[in-house]
mmCIF file of C-alpha atoms in Angstrom:
data_model
loop_
_atom_site.group_PDB
_atom_site.id
_atom_site.type_symbol
_atom_site.label_atom_id
_atom_site.label_comp_id
_atom_site.label_asym_id
_atom_site.label_seq_id
_atom_site.Cartn_x
_atom_site.Cartn_y
_atom_site.Cartn_z
ATOM 1 C CA UNK A 1 82.536 145.383 205.129
ATOM 2 C CA UNK A 2 83.492 141.743 204.810
ATOM 3 C CA UNK A 3 81.902 141.063 208.226
ATOM 4 C CA UNK A 4 78.664 142.647 207.133
ATOM 5 C CA UNK A 5 78.242 141.364 203.592
ATOM 6 C CA UNK A 6 80.501 138.336 203.904
ATOM 7 C CA UNK A 7 83.229 137.199 201.518
ATOM 8 C CA UNK A 8 82.377 135.671 198.192
ATOM 9 C CA UNK A 9 83.169 131.981 198.039
ATOM 10 C CA UNK A 10 85.854 130.895 195.618
ATOM 11 C CA UNK A 11 84.387 129.349 192.528
ATOM 12 C CA UNK A 12 84.980 125.640 192.168
ATOM 13 C CA UNK A 13 86.939 124.702 189.074
ATOM 14 C CA UNK A 14 84.895 123.442 186.195
ATOM 15 C CA UNK A 15 85.026 119.695 185.688
ATOM 16 C CA UNK A 16 87.151 118.667 182.750
ATOM 17 C CA UNK A 17 86.287 116.026 180.255
ATOM 18 C CA UNK A 18 88.738 113.611 181.877
ATOM 19 C CA UNK A 19 87.006 114.065 185.210
ATOM 20 C CA UNK A 20 83.646 113.344 183.622
ATOM 21 C CA UNK A 21 85.024 110.183 182.005
ATOM 22 C CA UNK A 22 86.538 108.981 185.311
ATOM 23 C CA UNK A 23 83.203 109.566 187.117
ATOM 24 C CA UNK A 24 81.234 107.717 184.462
ATOM 25 C CA UNK A 25 83.651 104.778 184.559
ATOM 26 C CA UNK A 26 83.207 104.612 188.338
ATOM 27 C CA UNK A 27 79.406 104.493 187.978
ATOM 28 C CA UNK A 28 79.793 101.701 185.439
ATOM 29 C CA UNK A 29 81.873 99.699 187.947
ATOM 30 C CA UNK A 30 79.239 100.218 190.676
ATOM 31 C CA UNK A 31 76.425 99.085 188.409
ATOM 32 C CA UNK A 32 78.372 95.976 187.375
ATOM 33 C CA UNK A 33 78.881 95.090 191.047
ATOM 34 C CA UNK A 34 75.084 95.267 191.584
ATOM 35 C CA UNK A 35 74.469 93.139 188.485
ATOM 36 C CA UNK A 36 76.803 90.440 189.805
ATOM 37 C CA UNK A 37 74.966 90.469 193.141
ATOM 38 C CA UNK A 38 71.600 90.010 191.388
ATOM 39 C CA UNK A 39 73.040 87.176 189.274
ATOM 40 C CA UNK A 40 73.973 85.408 192.507
ATOM 41 C CA UNK A 41 70.429 85.734 193.795
ATOM 42 C CA UNK A 42 69.009 84.474 190.515
ATOM 43 C CA UNK A 43 71.271 81.410 190.715
ATOM 44 C CA UNK A 44 70.070 80.685 194.269
ATOM 45 C CA UNK A 45 66.398 81.026 193.222
ATOM 46 C CA UNK A 46 66.906 78.786 190.240
ATOM 47 C CA UNK A 47 68.380 76.037 192.391
ATOM 48 C CA UNK A 48 65.583 76.474 194.892
ATOM 49 C CA UNK A 49 62.890 76.236 192.248
ATOM 50 C CA UNK A 50 64.479 73.079 190.889
ATOM 51 C CA UNK A 51 63.997 71.343 194.260
ATOM 52 C CA UNK A 52 60.479 72.557 194.959
ATOM 53 C CA UNK A 53 57.167 71.014 193.888
ATOM 54 C CA UNK A 54 54.394 72.880 192.205
ATOM 55 C CA UNK A 55 52.397 74.932 194.627
ATOM 56 C CA UNK A 56 51.980 78.342 196.225
ATOM 57 C CA UNK A 57 55.506 78.309 197.730
ATOM 58 C CA UNK A 58 57.103 77.710 194.361
ATOM 59 C CA UNK A 59 55.040 80.477 192.809
ATOM 60 C CA UNK A 60 56.203 82.908 195.525
ATOM 61 C CA UNK A 61 59.862 82.078 194.863
ATOM 62 C CA UNK A 62 59.245 82.437 191.148
ATOM 63 C CA UNK A 63 57.825 85.971 191.594
ATOM 64 C CA UNK A 64 60.872 86.999 193.642
ATOM 65 C CA UNK A 65 63.140 85.647 190.911
ATOM 66 C CA UNK A 66 61.238 87.639 188.318
ATOM 67 C CA UNK A 67 61.680 90.876 190.287
ATOM 68 C CA UNK A 68 65.378 90.228 190.622
ATOM 69 C CA UNK A 69 65.606 89.520 186.898
ATOM 70 C CA UNK A 70 63.839 92.813 186.140
ATOM 71 C CA UNK A 71 66.282 94.689 188.348
ATOM 72 C CA UNK A 72 69.181 92.985 186.587
ATOM 73 C CA UNK A 73 67.841 94.022 183.214
ATOM 74 C CA UNK A 74 67.445 97.611 184.400
ATOM 75 C CA UNK A 75 71.016 97.770 185.708
ATOM 76 C CA UNK A 76 72.329 96.277 182.516
ATOM 77 C CA UNK A 77 70.537 98.959 180.527
ATOM 78 C CA UNK A 78 72.026 101.676 182.766
ATOM 79 C CA UNK A 79 75.504 100.108 182.432
ATOM 80 C CA UNK A 80 75.230 100.095 178.639
ATOM 81 C CA UNK A 81 74.145 103.734 178.591
ATOM 82 C CA UNK A 82 76.988 104.799 180.919
ATOM 83 C CA UNK A 83 79.503 102.877 178.820
ATOM 84 C CA UNK A 84 78.211 104.586 175.679
ATOM 85 C CA UNK A 85 78.471 107.995 177.350
ATOM 86 C CA UNK A 86 82.063 107.227 178.391
ATOM 87 C CA UNK A 87 82.929 106.120 174.867
ATOM 88 C CA UNK A 88 81.412 109.345 173.406
ATOM 89 C CA UNK A 89 83.357 111.518 175.798
ATOM 90 C CA UNK A 90 86.577 109.674 175.057
ATOM 91 C CA UNK A 91 85.969 110.143 171.322
ATOM 92 C CA UNK A 92 85.422 113.829 171.962
ATOM 93 C CA UNK A 93 88.721 114.090 173.873
ATOM 94 C CA UNK A 94 90.492 112.242 171.087
ATOM 95 C CA UNK A 95 89.078 114.567 168.432
ATOM 96 C CA UNK A 96 89.932 117.616 170.541
ATOM 97 C CA UNK A 97 93.524 116.469 170.912
ATOM 98 C CA UNK A 98 93.758 115.910 167.191
ATOM 99 C CA UNK A 99 92.482 119.395 166.466
ATOM 100 C CA UNK A 100 94.925 120.846 168.974
ATOM 101 C CA UNK A 101 97.814 118.956 167.414
ATOM 102 C CA UNK A 102 96.708 120.031 163.968
ATOM 103 C CA UNK A 103 96.605 123.657 165.024
ATOM 104 C CA UNK A 104 100.066 123.393 166.547
ATOM 105 C CA UNK A 105 101.379 121.920 163.287
ATOM 106 C CA UNK A 106 99.730 124.659 161.246
ATOM 107 C CA UNK A 107 101.227 127.323 163.520
ATOM 108 C CA UNK A 108 104.652 125.800 163.249
ATOM 109 C CA UNK A 109 104.340 125.687 159.425
ATOM 110 C CA UNK A 110 103.318 129.358 159.377
ATOM 111 C CA UNK A 111 106.306 130.322 161.557
ATOM 112 C CA UNK A 112 108.615 128.366 159.281
ATOM 113 C CA UNK A 113 107.155 130.006 156.235
ATOM 114 C CA UNK A 114 107.687 133.451 157.697
ATOM 115 C CA UNK A 115 111.269 132.586 158.566
ATOM 116 C CA UNK A 116 111.964 131.287 155.040
ATOM 117 C CA UNK A 117 110.534 134.424 153.463
ATOM 118 C CA UNK A 118 112.705 136.544 155.739
ATOM 119 C CA UNK A 119 115.798 134.621 154.808
ATOM 120 C CA UNK A 120 115.093 134.659 151.079
ATOM 121 C CA UNK A 121 114.817 138.435 151.202
ATOM 122 C CA UNK A 122 118.600 138.456 151.805
ATOM 123 C CA UNK A 123 119.274 136.153 148.815
ATOM 124 C CA UNK A 124 120.089 137.772 145.465
ATOM 125 C CA UNK A 125 119.421 135.261 142.666
ATOM 126 C CA UNK A 126 121.264 137.361 140.070
ATOM 127 C CA UNK A 127 124.320 137.443 142.295
ATOM 128 C CA UNK A 128 124.271 133.671 142.523
ATOM 129 C CA UNK A 129 124.122 133.433 138.749
ATOM 130 C CA UNK A 130 127.070 135.773 138.458
ATOM 131 C CA UNK A 131 129.060 133.675 140.947
ATOM 132 C CA UNK A 132 128.308 130.550 138.993
ATOM 133 C CA UNK A 133 129.467 132.139 135.736
ATOM 134 C CA UNK A 134 132.697 133.376 137.346
ATOM 135 C CA UNK A 135 133.388 129.913 138.737
ATOM 136 C CA UNK A 136 132.859 128.363 135.303
ATOM 137 C CA UNK A 137 135.298 130.823 133.707
ATOM 138 C CA UNK A 138 137.915 130.207 136.419
ATOM 139 C CA UNK A 139 137.611 126.461 135.950
ATOM 140 C CA UNK A 140 138.045 126.836 132.224
ATOM 141 C CA UNK A 141 141.152 128.955 132.736
ATOM 142 C CA UNK A 142 142.508 126.386 135.142
ATOM 143 C CA UNK A 143 142.075 123.650 132.532
ATOM 144 C CA UNK A 144 143.913 125.728 129.947
ATOM 145 C CA UNK A 145 146.786 126.261 132.368
ATOM 146 C CA UNK A 146 147.001 122.509 132.998
ATOM 147 C CA UNK A 147 147.074 121.842 129.267
ATOM 148 C CA UNK A 148 149.912 124.361 128.844
ATOM 149 C CA UNK A 149 151.888 122.923 131.729
ATOM 150 C CA UNK A 150 151.519 119.402 130.261
ATOM 151 C CA UNK A 151 152.626 120.292 126.706
ATOM 152 C CA UNK A 152 155.344 118.007 125.193
ATOM 153 C CA UNK A 153 158.444 119.868 124.085
ATOM 154 C CA UNK A 154 160.506 116.812 123.063
ATOM 155 C CA UNK A 155 159.424 116.788 119.336
ATOM 156 C CA UNK A 156 159.438 119.820 117.087
ATOM 157 C CA UNK A 157 156.135 121.021 115.748
ATOM 158 C CA UNK A 158 157.123 120.576 112.041
ATOM 159 C CA UNK A 159 157.293 116.789 112.257
ATOM 160 C CA UNK A 160 154.253 115.209 110.625
ATOM 161 C CA UNK A 161 152.755 112.138 112.295
ATOM 162 C CA UNK A 162 152.057 110.534 108.929
ATOM 163 C CA UNK A 163 155.749 110.799 107.991
ATOM 164 C CA UNK A 164 156.628 109.081 111.210
ATOM 165 C CA UNK A 165 154.233 106.218 110.510
ATOM 166 C CA UNK A 166 155.619 105.756 106.964
ATOM 167 C CA UNK A 167 159.136 105.572 108.277
ATOM 168 C CA UNK A 168 158.060 103.106 110.952
ATOM 169 C CA UNK A 169 156.533 100.811 108.244
ATOM 170 C CA UNK A 170 159.730 101.043 106.228
ATOM 171 C CA UNK A 171 161.792 99.827 109.180
ATOM 172 C CA UNK A 172 159.328 97.063 109.972
ATOM 173 C CA UNK A 173 161.378 94.398 108.159
ATOM 174 C CA UNK A 174 164.574 95.204 110.084
ATOM 175 C CA UNK A 175 163.115 95.476 113.510
ATOM 176 C CA UNK A 176 162.705 92.535 115.800
ATOM 177 C CA UNK A 177 159.454 92.950 117.727
ATOM 178 C CA UNK A 178 160.231 90.275 120.201
ATOM 179 C CA UNK A 179 160.723 91.153 123.810
ATOM 180 C CA UNK A 180 163.742 93.457 124.125
ATOM 181 C CA UNK A 181 166.626 92.139 126.142
ATOM 182 C CA UNK A 182 168.366 94.651 128.396
ATOM 183 C CA UNK A 183 171.722 95.865 127.110
ATOM 184 C CA UNK A 184 173.576 94.755 130.175
ATOM 185 C CA UNK A 185 172.592 91.104 129.407
ATOM 186 C CA UNK A 186 174.351 91.260 125.978
ATOM 187 C CA UNK A 187 177.784 91.680 127.551
ATOM 188 C CA UNK A 188 179.841 88.486 127.700
ATOM 189 C CA UNK A 189 180.420 87.430 131.270
ATOM 190 C CA UNK A 190 183.853 86.135 132.319
ATOM 191 C CA UNK A 191 184.041 82.378 132.856
ATOM 192 C CA UNK A 192 183.440 81.183 136.365
ATOM 193 C CA UNK A 193 186.540 79.897 138.084
ATOM 194 C CA UNK A 194 186.746 76.218 138.968
ATOM 195 C CA UNK A 195 186.311 75.973 142.657
ATOM 196 C CA UNK A 196 187.228 72.209 142.744
ATOM 197 C CA UNK A 197 190.633 70.786 141.522
ATOM 198 C CA UNK A 198 190.616 68.540 138.532
ATOM 199 C CA UNK A 199 190.715 64.856 139.331
ATOM 200 C CA UNK A 200 193.798 62.976 137.991
ATOM 201 C CA UNK A 201 193.423 60.651 135.085
ATOM 202 C CA UNK A 202 192.383 57.138 135.990
ATOM 203 C CA UNK A 203 190.997 58.332 139.335
ATOM 204 C CA UNK A 204 187.509 57.881 137.962
ATOM 205 C CA UNK A 205 188.199 54.131 137.381
ATOM 206 C CA UNK A 206 186.741 51.801 139.947
ATOM 207 C CA UNK A 207 189.240 50.842 142.653
ATOM 208 C CA UNK A 208 189.401 47.033 143.268
ATOM 209 C CA UNK A 209 190.883 45.785 146.514
ATOM 210 C CA UNK A 210 192.231 42.692 144.738
ATOM 211 C CA UNK A 211 194.479 44.911 142.597
ATOM 212 C CA UNK A 212 196.406 46.069 145.658
ATOM 213 C CA UNK A 213 200.166 45.529 145.012
ATOM 214 C CA UNK A 214 201.863 42.857 147.041
ATOM 215 C CA UNK A 215 204.131 43.998 149.771
ATOM 216 C CA UNK A 216 207.849 43.219 149.164
ATOM 217 C CA UNK A 217 209.296 40.330 151.182
ATOM 218 C CA UNK A 218 212.673 40.893 152.873
ATOM 219 C CA UNK A 219 215.011 37.830 153.469
ATOM 220 C CA UNK A 220 216.076 37.468 156.960
ATOM 221 C CA UNK A 221 219.847 37.805 157.382
ATOM 222 C CA UNK A 222 221.763 34.599 157.993
ATOM 223 C CA UNK A 223 223.148 34.064 161.420
ATOM 224 C CA UNK A 224 226.820 34.358 161.670
ATOM 225 C CA UNK A 225 228.750 31.454 163.181
#
């Protein structure tokens, strides 16, 4: 059957907006190349007209320059139109991407909303309040226990604080409120032993070499005859 009727050709993929923008930019580049070529011709004609005298030859060159200038204007108009088309397509692509991103964000928010609702179904607000109340009671009991454990048992309960203050005022004249000296400093310490011997009397007087006693002189024995 395929030999008789032939096989259907595969459909070509539809051009995308990016393809259309690339094609339009290529056409803009081609038109700008033609404009630069015409500008070169106009420069040559202008130099040529500047060197020619008035006459039929100069008029002919002038007519050629006018035709080239008209072509240049036409290509410039086409270039501007193509550039505007490319800009419009790029703006469309930008807006399309923004819409796509917005839709993705909205979908993500919807999914998050559904997940939060599903999670909150498992949350019992009353149970949370009960837990908070129980925690507050337990903390209060813990504080009471700490107060009981820190109670002072050194003084009896029947002693009045005002009586203690009155007794303290009565003893105010007899008490010395200076800095208390430790009891171990009140004990008399034994005298320190003398580590050096006492110098003899008169030793502290200045010794004069002139006061040195004279050595005794011994008489020599007489020679016996």
